[in-house]
PDB file of N, CA and C in Angstrom:
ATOM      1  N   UNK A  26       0.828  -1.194   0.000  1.00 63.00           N
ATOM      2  CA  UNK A  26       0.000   0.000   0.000  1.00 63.00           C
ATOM      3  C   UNK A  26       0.870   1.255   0.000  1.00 63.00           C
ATOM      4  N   UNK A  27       0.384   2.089  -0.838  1.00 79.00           N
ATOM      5  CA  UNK A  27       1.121   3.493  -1.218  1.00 79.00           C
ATOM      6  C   UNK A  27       0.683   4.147   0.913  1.00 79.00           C
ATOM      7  N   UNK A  28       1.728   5.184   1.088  1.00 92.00           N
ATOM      8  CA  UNK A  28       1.708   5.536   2.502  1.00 92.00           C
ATOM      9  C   UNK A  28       1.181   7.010   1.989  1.00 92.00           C
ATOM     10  N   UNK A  29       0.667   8.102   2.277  1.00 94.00           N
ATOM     11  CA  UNK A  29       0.059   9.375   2.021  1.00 94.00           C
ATOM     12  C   UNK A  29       1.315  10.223   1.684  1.00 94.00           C
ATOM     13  N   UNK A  30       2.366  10.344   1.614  1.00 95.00           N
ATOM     14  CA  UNK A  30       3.089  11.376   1.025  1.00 95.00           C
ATOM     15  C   UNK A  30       2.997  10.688  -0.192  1.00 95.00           C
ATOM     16  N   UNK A  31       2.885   9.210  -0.972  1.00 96.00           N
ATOM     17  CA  UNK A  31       2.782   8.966  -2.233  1.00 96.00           C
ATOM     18  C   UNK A  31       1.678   9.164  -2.922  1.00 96.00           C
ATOM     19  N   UNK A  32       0.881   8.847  -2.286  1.00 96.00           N
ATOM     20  CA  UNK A  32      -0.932   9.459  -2.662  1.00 96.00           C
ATOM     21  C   UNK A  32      -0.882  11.142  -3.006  1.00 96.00           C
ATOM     22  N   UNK A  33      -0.130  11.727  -1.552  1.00 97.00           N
ATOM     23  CA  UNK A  33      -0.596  12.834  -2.042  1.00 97.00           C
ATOM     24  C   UNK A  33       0.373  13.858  -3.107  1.00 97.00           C
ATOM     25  N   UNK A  34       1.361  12.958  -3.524  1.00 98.00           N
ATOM     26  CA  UNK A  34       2.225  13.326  -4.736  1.00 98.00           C
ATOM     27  C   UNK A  34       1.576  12.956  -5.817  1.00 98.00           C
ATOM     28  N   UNK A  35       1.034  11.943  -6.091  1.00 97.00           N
ATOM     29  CA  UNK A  35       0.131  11.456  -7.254  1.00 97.00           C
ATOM     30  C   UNK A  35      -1.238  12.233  -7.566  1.00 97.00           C
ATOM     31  N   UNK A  36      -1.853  13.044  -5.943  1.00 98.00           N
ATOM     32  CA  UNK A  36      -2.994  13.585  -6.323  1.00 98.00           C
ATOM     33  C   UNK A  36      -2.520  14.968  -7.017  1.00 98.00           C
ATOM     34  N   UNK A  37      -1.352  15.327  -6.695  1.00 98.00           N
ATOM     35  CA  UNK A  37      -0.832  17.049  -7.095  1.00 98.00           C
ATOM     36  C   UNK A  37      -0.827  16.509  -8.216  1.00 98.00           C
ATOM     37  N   UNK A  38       0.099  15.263  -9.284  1.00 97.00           N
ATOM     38  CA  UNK A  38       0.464  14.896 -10.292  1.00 97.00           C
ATOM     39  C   UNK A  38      -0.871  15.048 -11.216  1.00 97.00           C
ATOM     40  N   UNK A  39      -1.883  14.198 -10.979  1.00 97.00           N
ATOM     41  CA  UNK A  39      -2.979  14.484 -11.872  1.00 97.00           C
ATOM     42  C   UNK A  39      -3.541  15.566 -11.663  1.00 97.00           C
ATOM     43  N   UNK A  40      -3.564  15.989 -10.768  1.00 97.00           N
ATOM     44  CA  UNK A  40      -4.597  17.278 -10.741  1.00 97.00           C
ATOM     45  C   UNK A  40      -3.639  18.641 -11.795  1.00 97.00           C
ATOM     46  N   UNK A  41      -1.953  18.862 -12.082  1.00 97.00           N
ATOM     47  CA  UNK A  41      -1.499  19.047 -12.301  1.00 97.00           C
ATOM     48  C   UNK A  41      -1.490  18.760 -14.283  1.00 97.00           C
ATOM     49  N   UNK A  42      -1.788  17.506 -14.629  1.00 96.00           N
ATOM     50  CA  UNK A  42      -2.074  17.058 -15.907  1.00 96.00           C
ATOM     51  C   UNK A  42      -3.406  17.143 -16.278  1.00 96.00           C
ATOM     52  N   UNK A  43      -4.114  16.999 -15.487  1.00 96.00           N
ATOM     53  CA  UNK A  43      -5.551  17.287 -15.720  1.00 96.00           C
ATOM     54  C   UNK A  43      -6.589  18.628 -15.638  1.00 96.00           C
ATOM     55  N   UNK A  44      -5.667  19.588 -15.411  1.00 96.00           N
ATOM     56  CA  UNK A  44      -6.504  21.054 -14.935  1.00 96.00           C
ATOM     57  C   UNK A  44      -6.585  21.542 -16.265  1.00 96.00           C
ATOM     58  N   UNK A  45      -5.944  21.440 -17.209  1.00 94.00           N
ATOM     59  CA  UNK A  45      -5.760  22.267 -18.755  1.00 94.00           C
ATOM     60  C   UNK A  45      -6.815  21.312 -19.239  1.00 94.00           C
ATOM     61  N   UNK A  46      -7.372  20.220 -19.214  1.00 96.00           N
ATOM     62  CA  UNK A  46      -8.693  20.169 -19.720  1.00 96.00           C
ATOM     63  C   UNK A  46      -9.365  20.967 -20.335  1.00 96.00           C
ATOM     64  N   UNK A  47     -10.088  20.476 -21.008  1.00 96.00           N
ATOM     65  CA  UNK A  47     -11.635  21.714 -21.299  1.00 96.00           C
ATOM     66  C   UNK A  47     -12.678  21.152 -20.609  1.00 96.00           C
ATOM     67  N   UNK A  48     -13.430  21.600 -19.576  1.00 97.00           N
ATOM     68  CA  UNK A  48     -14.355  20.875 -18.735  1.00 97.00           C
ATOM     69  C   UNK A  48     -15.422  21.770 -19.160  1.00 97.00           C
ATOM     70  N   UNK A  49     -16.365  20.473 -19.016  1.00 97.00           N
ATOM     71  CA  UNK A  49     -16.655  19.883 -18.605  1.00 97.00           C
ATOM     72  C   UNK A  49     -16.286  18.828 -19.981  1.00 97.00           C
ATOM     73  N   UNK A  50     -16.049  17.173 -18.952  1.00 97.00           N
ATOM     74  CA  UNK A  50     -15.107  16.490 -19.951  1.00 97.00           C
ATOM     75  C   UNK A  50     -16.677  15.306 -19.792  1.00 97.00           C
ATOM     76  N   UNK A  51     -16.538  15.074 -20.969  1.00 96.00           N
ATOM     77  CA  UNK A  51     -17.273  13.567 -20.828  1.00 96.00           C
ATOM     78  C   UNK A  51     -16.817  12.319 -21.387  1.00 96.00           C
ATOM     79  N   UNK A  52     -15.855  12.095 -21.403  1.00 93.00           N
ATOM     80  CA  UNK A  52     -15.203  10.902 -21.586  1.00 93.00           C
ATOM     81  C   UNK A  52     -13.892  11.111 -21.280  1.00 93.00           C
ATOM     82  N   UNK A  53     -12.778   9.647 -21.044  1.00 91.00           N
ATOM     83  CA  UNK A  53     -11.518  10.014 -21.126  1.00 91.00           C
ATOM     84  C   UNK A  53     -10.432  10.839 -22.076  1.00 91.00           C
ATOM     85  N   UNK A  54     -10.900  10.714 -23.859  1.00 92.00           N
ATOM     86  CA  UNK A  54     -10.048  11.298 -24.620  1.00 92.00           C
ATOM     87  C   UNK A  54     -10.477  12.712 -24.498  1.00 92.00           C
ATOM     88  N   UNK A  55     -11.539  13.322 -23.609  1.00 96.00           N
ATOM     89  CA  UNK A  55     -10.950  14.838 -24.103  1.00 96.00           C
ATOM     90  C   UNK A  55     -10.428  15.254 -22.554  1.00 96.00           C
ATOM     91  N   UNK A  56      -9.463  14.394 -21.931  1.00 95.00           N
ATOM     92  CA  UNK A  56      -8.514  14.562 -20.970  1.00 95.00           C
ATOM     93  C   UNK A  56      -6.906  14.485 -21.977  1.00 95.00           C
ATOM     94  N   UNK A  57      -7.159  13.640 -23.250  1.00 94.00           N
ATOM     95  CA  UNK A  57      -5.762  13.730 -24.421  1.00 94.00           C
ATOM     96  C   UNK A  57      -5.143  14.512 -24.435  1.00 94.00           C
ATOM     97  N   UNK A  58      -5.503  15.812 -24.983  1.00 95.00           N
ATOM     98  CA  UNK A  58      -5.125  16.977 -24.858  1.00 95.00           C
ATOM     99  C   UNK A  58      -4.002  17.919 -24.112  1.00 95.00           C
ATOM    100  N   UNK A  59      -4.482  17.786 -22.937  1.00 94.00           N
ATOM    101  CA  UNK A  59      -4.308  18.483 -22.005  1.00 94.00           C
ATOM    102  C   UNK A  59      -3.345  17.752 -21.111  1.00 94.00           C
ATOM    103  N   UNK A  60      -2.914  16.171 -22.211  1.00 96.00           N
ATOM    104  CA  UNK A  60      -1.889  15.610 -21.342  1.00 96.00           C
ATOM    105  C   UNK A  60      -0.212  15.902 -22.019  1.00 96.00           C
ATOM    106  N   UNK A  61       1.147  16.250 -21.257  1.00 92.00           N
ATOM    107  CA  UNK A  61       1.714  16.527 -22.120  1.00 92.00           C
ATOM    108  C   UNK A  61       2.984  15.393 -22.769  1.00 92.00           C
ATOM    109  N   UNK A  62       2.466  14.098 -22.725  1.00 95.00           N
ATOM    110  CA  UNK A  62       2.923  13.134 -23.659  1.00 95.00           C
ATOM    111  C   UNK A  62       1.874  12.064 -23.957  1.00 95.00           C
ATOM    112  N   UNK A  63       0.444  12.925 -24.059  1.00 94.00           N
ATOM    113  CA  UNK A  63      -0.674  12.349 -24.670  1.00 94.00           C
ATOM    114  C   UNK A  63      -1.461  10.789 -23.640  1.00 94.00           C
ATOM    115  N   UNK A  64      -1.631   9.696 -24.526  1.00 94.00           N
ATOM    116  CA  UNK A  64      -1.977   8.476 -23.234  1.00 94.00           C
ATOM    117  C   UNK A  64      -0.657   8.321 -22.470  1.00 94.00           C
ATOM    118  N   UNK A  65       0.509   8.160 -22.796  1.00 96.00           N
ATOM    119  CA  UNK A  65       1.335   7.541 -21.996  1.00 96.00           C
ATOM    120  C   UNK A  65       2.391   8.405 -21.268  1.00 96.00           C
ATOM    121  N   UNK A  66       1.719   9.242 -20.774  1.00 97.00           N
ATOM    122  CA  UNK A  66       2.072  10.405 -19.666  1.00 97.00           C
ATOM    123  C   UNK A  66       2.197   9.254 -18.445  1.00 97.00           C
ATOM    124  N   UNK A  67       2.837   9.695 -17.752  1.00 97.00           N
ATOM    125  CA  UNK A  67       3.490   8.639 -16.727  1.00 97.00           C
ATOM    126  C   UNK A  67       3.101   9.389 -14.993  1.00 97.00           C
ATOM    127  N   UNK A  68       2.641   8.796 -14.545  1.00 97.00           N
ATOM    128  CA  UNK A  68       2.660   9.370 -13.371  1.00 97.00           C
ATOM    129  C   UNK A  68       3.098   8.343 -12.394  1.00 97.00           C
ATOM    130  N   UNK A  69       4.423   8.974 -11.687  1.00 97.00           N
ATOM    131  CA  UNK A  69       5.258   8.301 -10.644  1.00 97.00           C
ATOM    132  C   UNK A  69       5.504   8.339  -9.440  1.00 97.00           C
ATOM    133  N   UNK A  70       5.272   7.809  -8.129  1.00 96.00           N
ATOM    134  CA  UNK A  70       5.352   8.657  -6.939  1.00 96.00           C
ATOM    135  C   UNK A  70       5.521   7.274  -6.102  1.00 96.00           C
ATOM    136  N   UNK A  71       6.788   7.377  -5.175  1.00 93.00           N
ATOM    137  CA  UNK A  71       6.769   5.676  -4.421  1.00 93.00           C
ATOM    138  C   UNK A  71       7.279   4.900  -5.293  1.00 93.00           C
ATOM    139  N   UNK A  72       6.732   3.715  -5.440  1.00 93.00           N
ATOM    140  CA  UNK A  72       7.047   2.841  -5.856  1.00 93.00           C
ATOM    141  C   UNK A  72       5.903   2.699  -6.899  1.00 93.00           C
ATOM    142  N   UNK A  73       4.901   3.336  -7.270  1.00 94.00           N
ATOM    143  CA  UNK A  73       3.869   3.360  -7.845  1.00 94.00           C
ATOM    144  C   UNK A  73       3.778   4.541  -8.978  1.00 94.00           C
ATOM    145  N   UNK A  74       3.410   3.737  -9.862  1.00 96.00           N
ATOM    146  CA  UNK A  74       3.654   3.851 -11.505  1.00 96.00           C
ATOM    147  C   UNK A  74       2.662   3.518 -12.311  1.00 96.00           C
ATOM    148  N   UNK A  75       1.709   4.917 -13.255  1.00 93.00           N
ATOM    149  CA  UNK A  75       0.632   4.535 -14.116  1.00 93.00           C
ATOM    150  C   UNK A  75       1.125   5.340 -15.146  1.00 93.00           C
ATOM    151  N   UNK A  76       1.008   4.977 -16.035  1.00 96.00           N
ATOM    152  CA  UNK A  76       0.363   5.504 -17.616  1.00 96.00           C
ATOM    153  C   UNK A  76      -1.112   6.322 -17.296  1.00 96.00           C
ATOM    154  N   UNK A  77      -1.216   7.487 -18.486  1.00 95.00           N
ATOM    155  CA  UNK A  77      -2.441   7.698 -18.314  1.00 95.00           C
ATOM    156  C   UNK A  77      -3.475   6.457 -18.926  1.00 95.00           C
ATOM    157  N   UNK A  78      -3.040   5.570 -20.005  1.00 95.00           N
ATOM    158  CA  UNK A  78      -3.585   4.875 -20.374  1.00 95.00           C
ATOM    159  C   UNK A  78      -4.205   3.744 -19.874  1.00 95.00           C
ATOM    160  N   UNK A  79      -3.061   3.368 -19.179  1.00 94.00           N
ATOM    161  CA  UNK A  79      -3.353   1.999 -17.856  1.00 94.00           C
ATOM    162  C   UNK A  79      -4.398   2.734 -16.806  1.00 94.00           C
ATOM    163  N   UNK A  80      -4.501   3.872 -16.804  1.00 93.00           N
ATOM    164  CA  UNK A  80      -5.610   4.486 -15.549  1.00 93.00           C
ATOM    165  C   UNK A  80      -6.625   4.757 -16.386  1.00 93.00           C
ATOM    166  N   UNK A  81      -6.526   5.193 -17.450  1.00 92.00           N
ATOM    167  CA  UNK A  81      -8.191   4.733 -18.081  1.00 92.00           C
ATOM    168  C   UNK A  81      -8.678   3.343 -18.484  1.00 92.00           C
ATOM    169  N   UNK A  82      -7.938   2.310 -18.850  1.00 93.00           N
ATOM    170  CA  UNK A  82      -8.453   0.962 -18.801  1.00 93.00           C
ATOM    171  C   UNK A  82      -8.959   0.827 -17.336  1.00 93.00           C
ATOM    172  N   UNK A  83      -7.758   0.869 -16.526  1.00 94.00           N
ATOM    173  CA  UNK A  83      -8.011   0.066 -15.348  1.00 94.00           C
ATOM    174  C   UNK A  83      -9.296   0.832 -14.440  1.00 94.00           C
ATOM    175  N   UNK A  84      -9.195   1.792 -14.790  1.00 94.00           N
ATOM    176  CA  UNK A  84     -10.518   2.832 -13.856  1.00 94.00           C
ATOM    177  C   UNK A  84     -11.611   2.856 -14.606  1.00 94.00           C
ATOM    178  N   UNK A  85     -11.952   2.417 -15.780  1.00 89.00           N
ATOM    179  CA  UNK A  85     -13.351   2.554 -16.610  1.00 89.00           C
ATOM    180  C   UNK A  85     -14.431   2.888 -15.392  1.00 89.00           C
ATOM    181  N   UNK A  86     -14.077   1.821 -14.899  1.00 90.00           N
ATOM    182  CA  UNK A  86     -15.571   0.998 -14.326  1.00 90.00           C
ATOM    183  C   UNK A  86     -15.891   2.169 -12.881  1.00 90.00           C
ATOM    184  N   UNK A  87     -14.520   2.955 -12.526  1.00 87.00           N
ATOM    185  CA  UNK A  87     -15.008   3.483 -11.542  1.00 87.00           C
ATOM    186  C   UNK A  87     -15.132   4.977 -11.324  1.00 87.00           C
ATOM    187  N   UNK A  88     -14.861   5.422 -12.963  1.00 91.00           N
ATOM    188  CA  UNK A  88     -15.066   6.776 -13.509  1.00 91.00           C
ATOM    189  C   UNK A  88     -16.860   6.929 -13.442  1.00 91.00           C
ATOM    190  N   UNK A  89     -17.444   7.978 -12.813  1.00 93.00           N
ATOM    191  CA  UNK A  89     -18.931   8.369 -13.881  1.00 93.00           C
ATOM    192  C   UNK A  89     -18.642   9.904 -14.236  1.00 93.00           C
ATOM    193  N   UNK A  90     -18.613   9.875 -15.583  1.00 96.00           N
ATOM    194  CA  UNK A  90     -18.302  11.053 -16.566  1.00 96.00           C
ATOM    195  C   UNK A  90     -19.648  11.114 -16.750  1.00 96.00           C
ATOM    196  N   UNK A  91     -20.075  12.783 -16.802  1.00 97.00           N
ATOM    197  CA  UNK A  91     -19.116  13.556 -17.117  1.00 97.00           C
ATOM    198  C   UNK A  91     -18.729  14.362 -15.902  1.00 97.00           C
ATOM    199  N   UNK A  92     -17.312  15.321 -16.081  1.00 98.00           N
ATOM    200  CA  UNK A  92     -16.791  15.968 -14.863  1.00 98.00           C
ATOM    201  C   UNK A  92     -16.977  16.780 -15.148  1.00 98.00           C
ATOM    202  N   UNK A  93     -17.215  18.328 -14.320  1.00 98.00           N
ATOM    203  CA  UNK A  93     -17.365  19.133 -14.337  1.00 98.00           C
ATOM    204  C   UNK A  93     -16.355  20.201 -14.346  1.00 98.00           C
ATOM    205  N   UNK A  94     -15.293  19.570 -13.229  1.00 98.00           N
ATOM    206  CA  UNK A  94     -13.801  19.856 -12.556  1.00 98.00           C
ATOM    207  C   UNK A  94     -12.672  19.446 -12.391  1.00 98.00           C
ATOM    208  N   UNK A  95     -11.905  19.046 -12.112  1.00 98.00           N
ATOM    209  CA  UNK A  95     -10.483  18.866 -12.187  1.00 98.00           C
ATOM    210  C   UNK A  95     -10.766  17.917 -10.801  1.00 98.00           C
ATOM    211  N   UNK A  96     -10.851  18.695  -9.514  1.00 98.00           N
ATOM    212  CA  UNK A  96     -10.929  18.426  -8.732  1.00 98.00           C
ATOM    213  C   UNK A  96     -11.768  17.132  -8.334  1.00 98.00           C
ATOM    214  N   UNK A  97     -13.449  17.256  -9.019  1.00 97.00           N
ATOM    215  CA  UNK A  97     -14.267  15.792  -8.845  1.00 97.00           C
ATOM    216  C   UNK A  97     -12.869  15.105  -9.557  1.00 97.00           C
ATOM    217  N   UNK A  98     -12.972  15.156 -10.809  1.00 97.00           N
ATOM    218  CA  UNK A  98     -12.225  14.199 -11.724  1.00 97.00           C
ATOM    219  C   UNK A  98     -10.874  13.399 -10.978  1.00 97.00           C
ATOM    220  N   UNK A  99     -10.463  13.844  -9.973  1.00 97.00           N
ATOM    221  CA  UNK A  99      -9.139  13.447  -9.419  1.00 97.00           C
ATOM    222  C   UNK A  99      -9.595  12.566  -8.575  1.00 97.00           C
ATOM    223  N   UNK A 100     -10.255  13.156  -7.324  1.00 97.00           N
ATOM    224  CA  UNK A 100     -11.084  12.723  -6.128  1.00 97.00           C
ATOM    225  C   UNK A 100     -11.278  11.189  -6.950  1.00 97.00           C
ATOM    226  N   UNK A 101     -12.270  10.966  -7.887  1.00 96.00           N
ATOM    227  CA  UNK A 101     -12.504   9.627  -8.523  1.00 96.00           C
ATOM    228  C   UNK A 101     -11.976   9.089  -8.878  1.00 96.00           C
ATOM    229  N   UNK A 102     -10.260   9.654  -9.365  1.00 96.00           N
ATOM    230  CA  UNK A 102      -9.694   8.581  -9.713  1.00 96.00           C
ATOM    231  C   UNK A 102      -8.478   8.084  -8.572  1.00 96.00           C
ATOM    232  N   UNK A 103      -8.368   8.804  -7.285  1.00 96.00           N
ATOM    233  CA  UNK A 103      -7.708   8.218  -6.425  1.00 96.00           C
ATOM    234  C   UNK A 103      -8.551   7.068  -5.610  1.00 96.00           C
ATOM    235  N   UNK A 104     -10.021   7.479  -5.487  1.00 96.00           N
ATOM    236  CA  UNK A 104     -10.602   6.846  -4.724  1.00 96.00           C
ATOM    237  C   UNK A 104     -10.820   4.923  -5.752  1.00 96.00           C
ATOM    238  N   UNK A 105     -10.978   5.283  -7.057  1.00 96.00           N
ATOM    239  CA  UNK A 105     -10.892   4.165  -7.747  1.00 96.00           C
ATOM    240  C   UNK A 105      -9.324   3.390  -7.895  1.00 96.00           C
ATOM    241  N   UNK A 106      -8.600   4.215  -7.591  1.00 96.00           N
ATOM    242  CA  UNK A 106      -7.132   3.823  -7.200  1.00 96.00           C
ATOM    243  C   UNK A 106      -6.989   2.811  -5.955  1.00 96.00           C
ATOM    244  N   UNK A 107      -8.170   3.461  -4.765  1.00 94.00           N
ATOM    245  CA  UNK A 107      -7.720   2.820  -3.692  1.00 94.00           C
ATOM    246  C   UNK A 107      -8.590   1.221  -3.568  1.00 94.00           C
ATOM    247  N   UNK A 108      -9.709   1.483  -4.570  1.00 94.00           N
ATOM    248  CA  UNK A 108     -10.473   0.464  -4.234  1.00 94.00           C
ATOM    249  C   UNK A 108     -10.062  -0.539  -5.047  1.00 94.00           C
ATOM    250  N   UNK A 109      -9.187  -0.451  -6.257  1.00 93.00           N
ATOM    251  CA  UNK A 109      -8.871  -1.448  -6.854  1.00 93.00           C
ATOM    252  C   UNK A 109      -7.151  -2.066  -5.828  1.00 93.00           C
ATOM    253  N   UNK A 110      -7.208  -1.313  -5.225  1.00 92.00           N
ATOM    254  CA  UNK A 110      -6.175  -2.450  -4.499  1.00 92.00           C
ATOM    255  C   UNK A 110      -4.407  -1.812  -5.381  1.00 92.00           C
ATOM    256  N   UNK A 111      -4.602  -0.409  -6.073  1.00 91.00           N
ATOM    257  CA  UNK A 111      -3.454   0.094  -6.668  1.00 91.00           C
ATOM    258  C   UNK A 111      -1.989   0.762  -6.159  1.00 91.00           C
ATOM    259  N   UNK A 112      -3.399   1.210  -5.046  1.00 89.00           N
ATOM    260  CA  UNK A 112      -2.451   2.496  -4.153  1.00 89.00           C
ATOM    261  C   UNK A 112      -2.148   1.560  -3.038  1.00 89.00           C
TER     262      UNK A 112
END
């Protein structure tokens, strides 16, 4: 299990790749954009390591788009982080 200084390096990380959005987003590709090495933007913190790509496969199921904010949008994907057993 990731310990909270890695969580909360990973939450600055996306919230950081994900604010240049155009929100309100309703699906994952118009998060593409606004990433700056597209799906396979890397986010690293700990010992713990995603692709943006591997976090949209692996989070489908625990995304509900559409977002409004940066902020929901993150919140959901740490919390789908924690429940899949990632973090």
């Amino acid at each position: 299990m990731a310990d909270e200084e890695t969580k909360a390096e990973l939450r600055q990380q996306f919230h950081d790749a994900f604010e240049g959005a155009d929100y309100p987003i309703s699906n994952p590709m118009d998060l593409v954009p606004a990433l700056p090495n597209g799906p396979g933007t890397r986010f690293e913190a700990g010992d713990v390591s995603f692709t943006a790509m591997e976090l949209a496969t692996k989070l489908s199921d625990a995304q509900d788009f559409p977002y409004d904010d940066v902020d929901t949008f993150v919140d959901d994907v740490m919390t789908g982080l924690e429940q899949k057993d990632m973090l």
